[in-house]
Amino acid sequence: IRDAGFYLEQARLQELRGDLESAMQSCSAALGEDPMRLDAWLGQLWLLYELEEFREADMWAGKALGQFPDNPSILALRGAARYRMGFKNEARDLSDTALEGRDETDTVWLCRAEVMFESSRAAAEQCFVHARRVSRTPALTQLRLAGICVRHGCSRVAMEQLEELVVRESKAARAWYLLGVAQESLGLLRQAKTSFEAAVQLVPGDPTYVAALRSAGVGFGGKISGFVRRVFNR
């Protein structure tokens, strides 16, 4: 049955794979089936954010608030988008308002971490603990958490999260790619090459994954090794 739930599961898998544009289309299809599916609105906002379409995310957050007034998760995502647009004081105000809401969600805490990283990395990392504690979609929470860490140069935390994630979601190509980015930034070049190999094996035509593997100085011959083999063959 191709209902909203079906399309949202498609979007989840597509985001884990790294096909964010297709995930956006799936969220839109979910909203076409049920315009009041909050998780579809939030998924769309997250994807716009990950695609760095911050003005679009801000605009769609405004529309979402028309459907769900004062929703903490929507306010939090709007705050994160505005933070990345440079409106940092306004972003923190939106984050404060989101935290005061009744709904404690992973989105509220992840977006709080985004706006806190610059002033207090320790506080941001504590937000991650809360995000995982309340998450209803643990794989996406960890993937988005790791993306925030990679953006802010917090590579070791990203690596820890992603190593755990790929054991549970071994076909999550985006997780393998981000793991490689984190490992590379820590000087773990051999491990990074292996992670990029896994991402390319899972999605051979993705230009980002292929470019990362090529820049790592290794050709792709269809073989995987070490940690990747253990995960794939577990």
mmCIF file of C-alpha atoms in Angstrom:
data_model
loop_
_atom_site.group_PDB
_atom_site.id
_atom_site.type_symbol
_atom_site.label_atom_id
_atom_site.label_comp_id
_atom_site.label_asym_id
_atom_site.label_seq_id
_atom_site.Cartn_x
_atom_site.Cartn_y
_atom_site.Cartn_z
ATOM 1 C CA ILE A 1 0.000 0.000 0.000
ATOM 2 C CA ARG A 2 1.605 3.245 -1.130
ATOM 3 C CA ASP A 3 0.429 5.383 1.740
ATOM 4 C CA ALA A 4 2.305 8.121 3.618
ATOM 5 C CA GLY A 5 4.071 5.535 5.757
ATOM 6 C CA PHE A 6 5.372 3.740 2.677
ATOM 7 C CA TYR A 7 6.839 6.930 1.217
ATOM 8 C CA LEU A 8 8.394 7.931 4.534
ATOM 9 C CA GLU A 9 10.163 4.576 4.801
ATOM 10 C CA GLN A 10 11.434 5.140 1.261
ATOM 11 C CA ALA A 11 12.679 8.578 2.302
ATOM 12 C CA ARG A 12 14.461 7.088 5.320
ATOM 13 C CA LEU A 13 16.304 4.549 3.207
ATOM 14 C CA GLN A 14 17.138 7.129 0.548
ATOM 15 C CA GLU A 15 18.571 9.527 3.127
ATOM 16 C CA LEU A 16 20.706 6.755 4.612
ATOM 17 C CA ARG A 17 21.914 5.951 1.111
ATOM 18 C CA GLY A 18 22.679 9.613 0.471
ATOM 19 C CA ASP A 19 20.120 10.191 -2.276
ATOM 20 C CA LEU A 20 18.730 13.325 -0.682
ATOM 21 C CA GLU A 21 16.876 14.575 -3.744
ATOM 22 C CA SER A 22 14.934 11.324 -4.043
ATOM 23 C CA ALA A 23 14.255 11.420 -0.315
ATOM 24 C CA MET A 24 12.780 14.901 -0.798
ATOM 25 C CA GLN A 25 10.482 13.528 -3.500
ATOM 26 C CA SER A 26 9.389 10.725 -1.198
ATOM 27 C CA CYS A 27 8.581 13.196 1.597
ATOM 28 C CA SER A 28 6.575 15.248 -0.880
ATOM 29 C CA ALA A 29 4.709 12.111 -1.927
ATOM 30 C CA ALA A 30 3.967 11.362 1.732
ATOM 31 C CA LEU A 31 2.548 14.856 2.155
ATOM 32 C CA GLY A 32 0.458 14.301 -0.960
ATOM 33 C CA GLU A 33 -1.086 11.294 0.755
ATOM 34 C CA ASP A 34 -1.466 12.997 4.135
ATOM 35 C CA PRO A 35 -0.779 16.758 4.411
ATOM 36 C CA MET A 36 -0.913 16.511 8.205
ATOM 37 C CA ARG A 37 1.931 14.028 8.616
ATOM 38 C CA LEU A 38 4.305 15.965 10.842
ATOM 39 C CA ASP A 39 7.152 13.525 10.239
ATOM 40 C CA ALA A 40 6.873 14.179 6.497
ATOM 41 C CA TRP A 41 7.146 17.934 7.061
ATOM 42 C CA LEU A 42 10.119 17.424 9.352
ATOM 43 C CA GLY A 43 11.783 15.052 6.920
ATOM 44 C CA GLN A 44 11.455 17.604 4.147
ATOM 45 C CA LEU A 45 12.906 20.341 6.334
ATOM 46 C CA TRP A 46 15.829 18.165 7.397
ATOM 47 C CA LEU A 47 16.617 17.294 3.792
ATOM 48 C CA LEU A 48 16.545 20.927 2.715
ATOM 49 C CA TYR A 49 18.907 21.641 5.577
ATOM 50 C CA GLU A 50 21.292 18.836 4.615
ATOM 51 C CA LEU A 51 21.217 20.087 1.019
ATOM 52 C CA GLU A 52 22.180 23.533 2.375
ATOM 53 C CA GLU A 53 19.011 25.067 0.962
ATOM 54 C CA PHE A 54 18.675 27.213 4.060
ATOM 55 C CA ARG A 55 16.371 29.883 2.636
ATOM 56 C CA GLU A 56 14.074 27.188 1.296
ATOM 57 C CA ALA A 57 14.155 25.436 4.671
ATOM 58 C CA ASP A 58 13.239 28.693 6.394
ATOM 59 C CA MET A 59 10.379 29.298 3.969
ATOM 60 C CA TRP A 60 8.981 25.771 4.300
ATOM 61 C CA ALA A 61 9.329 25.919 8.073
ATOM 62 C CA GLY A 62 7.039 28.958 7.962
ATOM 63 C CA LYS A 63 4.497 26.964 5.966
ATOM 64 C CA ALA A 64 4.811 24.023 8.345
ATOM 65 C CA LEU A 65 4.143 26.301 11.309
ATOM 66 C CA GLY A 66 0.902 27.258 9.610
ATOM 67 C CA GLN A 67 -0.126 23.620 9.924
ATOM 68 C CA PHE A 68 1.489 23.003 13.322
ATOM 69 C CA PRO A 69 1.664 26.312 15.227
ATOM 70 C CA ASP A 70 4.535 26.593 17.727
ATOM 71 C CA ASN A 71 5.711 23.051 17.085
ATOM 72 C CA PRO A 72 9.105 22.729 18.839
ATOM 73 C CA SER A 73 10.754 20.612 16.143
ATOM 74 C CA ILE A 74 9.757 22.979 13.353
ATOM 75 C CA LEU A 75 10.897 25.976 15.374
ATOM 76 C CA ALA A 76 14.199 24.224 16.045
ATOM 77 C CA LEU A 77 14.797 23.487 12.364
ATOM 78 C CA ARG A 78 13.905 27.032 11.415
ATOM 79 C CA GLY A 79 16.390 28.230 14.010
ATOM 80 C CA ALA A 80 19.116 25.972 12.633
ATOM 81 C CA ALA A 81 18.455 27.183 9.095
ATOM 82 C CA ARG A 82 18.627 30.806 10.176
ATOM 83 C CA TYR A 83 21.807 30.088 12.093
ATOM 84 C CA ARG A 84 23.430 28.836 8.918
ATOM 85 C CA MET A 85 22.121 31.945 7.132
ATOM 86 C CA GLY A 86 23.995 34.108 9.632
ATOM 87 C CA PHE A 87 21.113 35.218 11.861
ATOM 88 C CA LYS A 88 22.660 33.728 14.975
ATOM 89 C CA ASN A 89 20.874 35.674 17.711
ATOM 90 C CA GLU A 90 17.486 35.006 16.148
ATOM 91 C CA ALA A 91 18.437 31.353 15.728
ATOM 92 C CA ARG A 92 19.284 31.004 19.411
ATOM 93 C CA ASP A 93 15.975 32.619 20.360
ATOM 94 C CA LEU A 94 14.118 30.084 18.220
ATOM 95 C CA SER A 95 16.137 27.292 19.788
ATOM 96 C CA ASP A 96 15.297 28.559 23.279
ATOM 97 C CA THR A 97 11.599 28.643 22.394
ATOM 98 C CA ALA A 98 11.801 25.105 20.989
ATOM 99 C CA LEU A 99 13.362 23.834 24.209
ATOM 100 C CA GLU A 100 10.561 25.410 26.224
ATOM 101 C CA GLY A 101 7.966 23.413 24.285
ATOM 102 C CA ARG A 102 6.315 20.310 25.625
ATOM 103 C CA ASP A 103 7.666 17.945 22.966
ATOM 104 C CA GLU A 104 11.220 16.782 23.628
ATOM 105 C CA THR A 105 12.479 15.417 20.309
ATOM 106 C CA ASP A 106 15.757 14.468 18.720
ATOM 107 C CA THR A 107 15.273 17.310 16.224
ATOM 108 C CA VAL A 108 15.076 19.893 18.998
ATOM 109 C CA TRP A 109 18.299 18.600 20.549
ATOM 110 C CA LEU A 110 20.205 18.172 17.289
ATOM 111 C CA CYS A 111 19.345 21.699 16.193
ATOM 112 C CA ARG A 112 20.306 22.954 19.633
ATOM 113 C CA ALA A 113 23.695 21.322 19.172
ATOM 114 C CA GLU A 114 24.083 23.066 15.821
ATOM 115 C CA VAL A 115 23.580 26.520 17.307
ATOM 116 C CA MET A 116 25.658 25.716 20.420
ATOM 117 C CA PHE A 117 28.795 24.272 18.812
ATOM 118 C CA GLU A 118 30.428 27.618 18.180
ATOM 119 C CA SER A 119 30.141 28.766 21.793
ATOM 120 C CA SER A 120 30.387 25.476 23.683
ATOM 121 C CA ARG A 121 31.371 22.172 22.144
ATOM 122 C CA ALA A 122 30.796 20.408 25.472
ATOM 123 C CA ALA A 123 27.208 21.680 25.612
ATOM 124 C CA ALA A 124 26.652 20.623 22.006
ATOM 125 C CA GLU A 125 27.900 17.105 22.720
ATOM 126 C CA GLN A 126 25.540 16.880 25.684
ATOM 127 C CA CYS A 127 22.705 17.755 23.311
ATOM 128 C CA PHE A 128 23.645 14.685 21.281
ATOM 129 C CA VAL A 129 23.171 12.496 24.341
ATOM 130 C CA HIS A 130 19.651 13.857 24.765
ATOM 131 C CA ALA A 131 18.902 13.517 21.046
ATOM 132 C CA ARG A 132 19.728 9.818 21.078
ATOM 133 C CA ARG A 133 17.836 9.288 24.318
ATOM 134 C CA VAL A 134 14.528 10.523 22.888
ATOM 135 C CA SER A 135 14.956 9.438 19.271
ATOM 136 C CA ARG A 136 12.254 7.421 17.545
ATOM 137 C CA THR A 137 14.372 7.031 14.401
ATOM 138 C CA PRO A 138 17.797 6.089 15.769
ATOM 139 C CA ALA A 139 19.535 5.550 12.435
ATOM 140 C CA LEU A 140 18.556 8.946 11.040
ATOM 141 C CA THR A 141 19.351 10.608 14.352
ATOM 142 C CA GLN A 142 22.869 9.206 14.329
ATOM 143 C CA LEU A 143 23.382 10.080 10.665
ATOM 144 C CA ARG A 144 22.262 13.681 11.179
ATOM 145 C CA LEU A 145 24.251 13.923 14.405
ATOM 146 C CA ALA A 146 27.367 12.767 12.578
ATOM 147 C CA GLY A 147 26.760 15.288 9.812
ATOM 148 C CA ILE A 148 26.697 18.096 12.365
ATOM 149 C CA CYS A 149 29.908 16.796 13.923
ATOM 150 C CA VAL A 150 31.685 16.587 10.562
ATOM 151 C CA ARG A 151 30.666 20.159 9.716
ATOM 152 C CA HIS A 152 32.099 21.404 12.999
ATOM 153 C CA GLY A 153 35.294 19.371 12.884
ATOM 154 C CA CYS A 154 34.243 17.080 15.719
ATOM 155 C CA SER A 155 35.521 14.059 13.827
ATOM 156 C CA ARG A 156 36.101 11.656 16.694
ATOM 157 C CA VAL A 157 32.503 11.865 17.917
ATOM 158 C CA ALA A 158 31.304 11.502 14.321
ATOM 159 C CA MET A 159 33.464 8.421 13.837
ATOM 160 C CA GLU A 160 32.182 6.784 17.016
ATOM 161 C CA GLN A 161 28.573 7.347 15.996
ATOM 162 C CA LEU A 162 29.077 6.185 12.428
ATOM 163 C CA GLU A 163 31.005 3.035 13.327
ATOM 164 C CA GLU A 164 28.040 2.059 15.469
ATOM 165 C CA LEU A 165 25.552 3.040 12.768
ATOM 166 C CA VAL A 166 27.077 1.038 9.911
ATOM 167 C CA VAL A 167 26.990 -2.112 12.015
ATOM 168 C CA ARG A 168 23.222 -1.690 12.332
ATOM 169 C CA GLU A 169 22.616 -0.230 8.847
ATOM 170 C CA SER A 170 25.347 -1.740 6.705
ATOM 171 C CA LYS A 171 23.784 -0.467 3.451
ATOM 172 C CA ALA A 172 23.760 3.163 4.601
ATOM 173 C CA ALA A 173 26.177 4.515 1.997
ATOM 174 C CA ARG A 174 26.009 8.064 3.332
ATOM 175 C CA ALA A 175 27.090 6.795 6.747
ATOM 176 C CA TRP A 176 30.083 5.017 5.193
ATOM 177 C CA TYR A 177 30.999 8.168 3.271
ATOM 178 C CA LEU A 178 30.801 10.418 6.342
ATOM 179 C CA LEU A 179 32.770 7.824 8.285
ATOM 180 C CA GLY A 180 35.487 8.074 5.668
ATOM 181 C CA VAL A 181 35.475 11.874 5.895
ATOM 182 C CA ALA A 182 35.821 11.712 9.684
ATOM 183 C CA GLN A 183 38.575 9.103 9.529
ATOM 184 C CA GLU A 184 40.478 11.047 6.896
ATOM 185 C CA SER A 185 40.405 14.207 8.991
ATOM 186 C CA LEU A 186 41.874 12.217 11.896
ATOM 187 C CA GLY A 187 44.695 10.917 9.735
ATOM 188 C CA LEU A 188 43.272 7.390 9.571
ATOM 189 C CA LEU A 189 43.856 7.198 5.835
ATOM 190 C CA ARG A 190 43.730 3.436 5.357
ATOM 191 C CA GLN A 191 40.447 3.209 7.254
ATOM 192 C CA ALA A 192 39.054 6.170 5.298
ATOM 193 C CA LYS A 193 39.824 4.468 1.973
ATOM 194 C CA THR A 194 38.035 1.347 3.160
ATOM 195 C CA SER A 195 34.955 3.361 4.150
ATOM 196 C CA PHE A 196 34.883 5.208 0.829
ATOM 197 C CA GLU A 197 35.173 1.828 -0.943
ATOM 198 C CA ALA A 198 32.088 0.631 0.936
ATOM 199 C CA ALA A 199 30.115 3.742 -0.050
ATOM 200 C CA VAL A 200 31.066 3.304 -3.720
ATOM 201 C CA GLN A 201 30.218 -0.381 -3.674
ATOM 202 C CA LEU A 202 26.765 0.423 -2.327
ATOM 203 C CA VAL A 203 26.084 3.338 -4.708
ATOM 204 C CA PRO A 204 28.594 3.017 -7.580
ATOM 205 C CA GLY A 205 27.394 6.035 -9.541
ATOM 206 C CA ASP A 206 27.389 8.626 -6.777
ATOM 207 C CA PRO A 207 29.864 11.343 -7.848
ATOM 208 C CA THR A 208 30.582 12.465 -4.281
ATOM 209 C CA TYR A 209 31.512 8.980 -3.131
ATOM 210 C CA VAL A 210 33.563 8.253 -6.258
ATOM 211 C CA ALA A 211 35.437 11.562 -5.938
ATOM 212 C CA ALA A 212 36.197 10.874 -2.275
ATOM 213 C CA LEU A 213 37.609 7.464 -3.137
ATOM 214 C CA ARG A 214 39.707 8.853 -5.961
ATOM 215 C CA SER A 215 41.070 11.659 -3.799
ATOM 216 C CA ALA A 216 42.018 9.052 -1.216
ATOM 217 C CA GLY A 217 44.442 7.701 -3.791
ATOM 218 C CA VAL A 218 42.943 4.285 -4.397
ATOM 219 C CA GLY A 219 41.130 2.768 -7.314
ATOM 220 C CA PHE A 220 37.981 0.724 -6.769
ATOM 221 C CA GLY A 221 38.302 -2.898 -7.767
ATOM 222 C CA GLY A 222 35.164 -4.252 -6.183
ATOM 223 C CA LYS A 223 36.904 -5.534 -3.070
ATOM 224 C CA ILE A 224 36.341 -4.611 0.534
ATOM 225 C CA SER A 225 38.361 -5.479 3.589
ATOM 226 C CA GLY A 226 38.827 -5.189 7.314
ATOM 227 C CA PHE A 227 36.046 -3.510 9.257
ATOM 228 C CA VAL A 228 33.817 -3.262 6.162
ATOM 229 C CA ARG A 229 34.019 -6.996 5.467
ATOM 230 C CA ARG A 230 33.165 -7.799 9.063
ATOM 231 C CA VAL A 231 30.103 -5.528 8.925
ATOM 232 C CA PHE A 232 28.860 -6.779 5.548
ATOM 233 C CA ASN A 233 29.350 -10.442 6.477
ATOM 234 C CA ARG A 234 28.142 -10.333 10.053
#
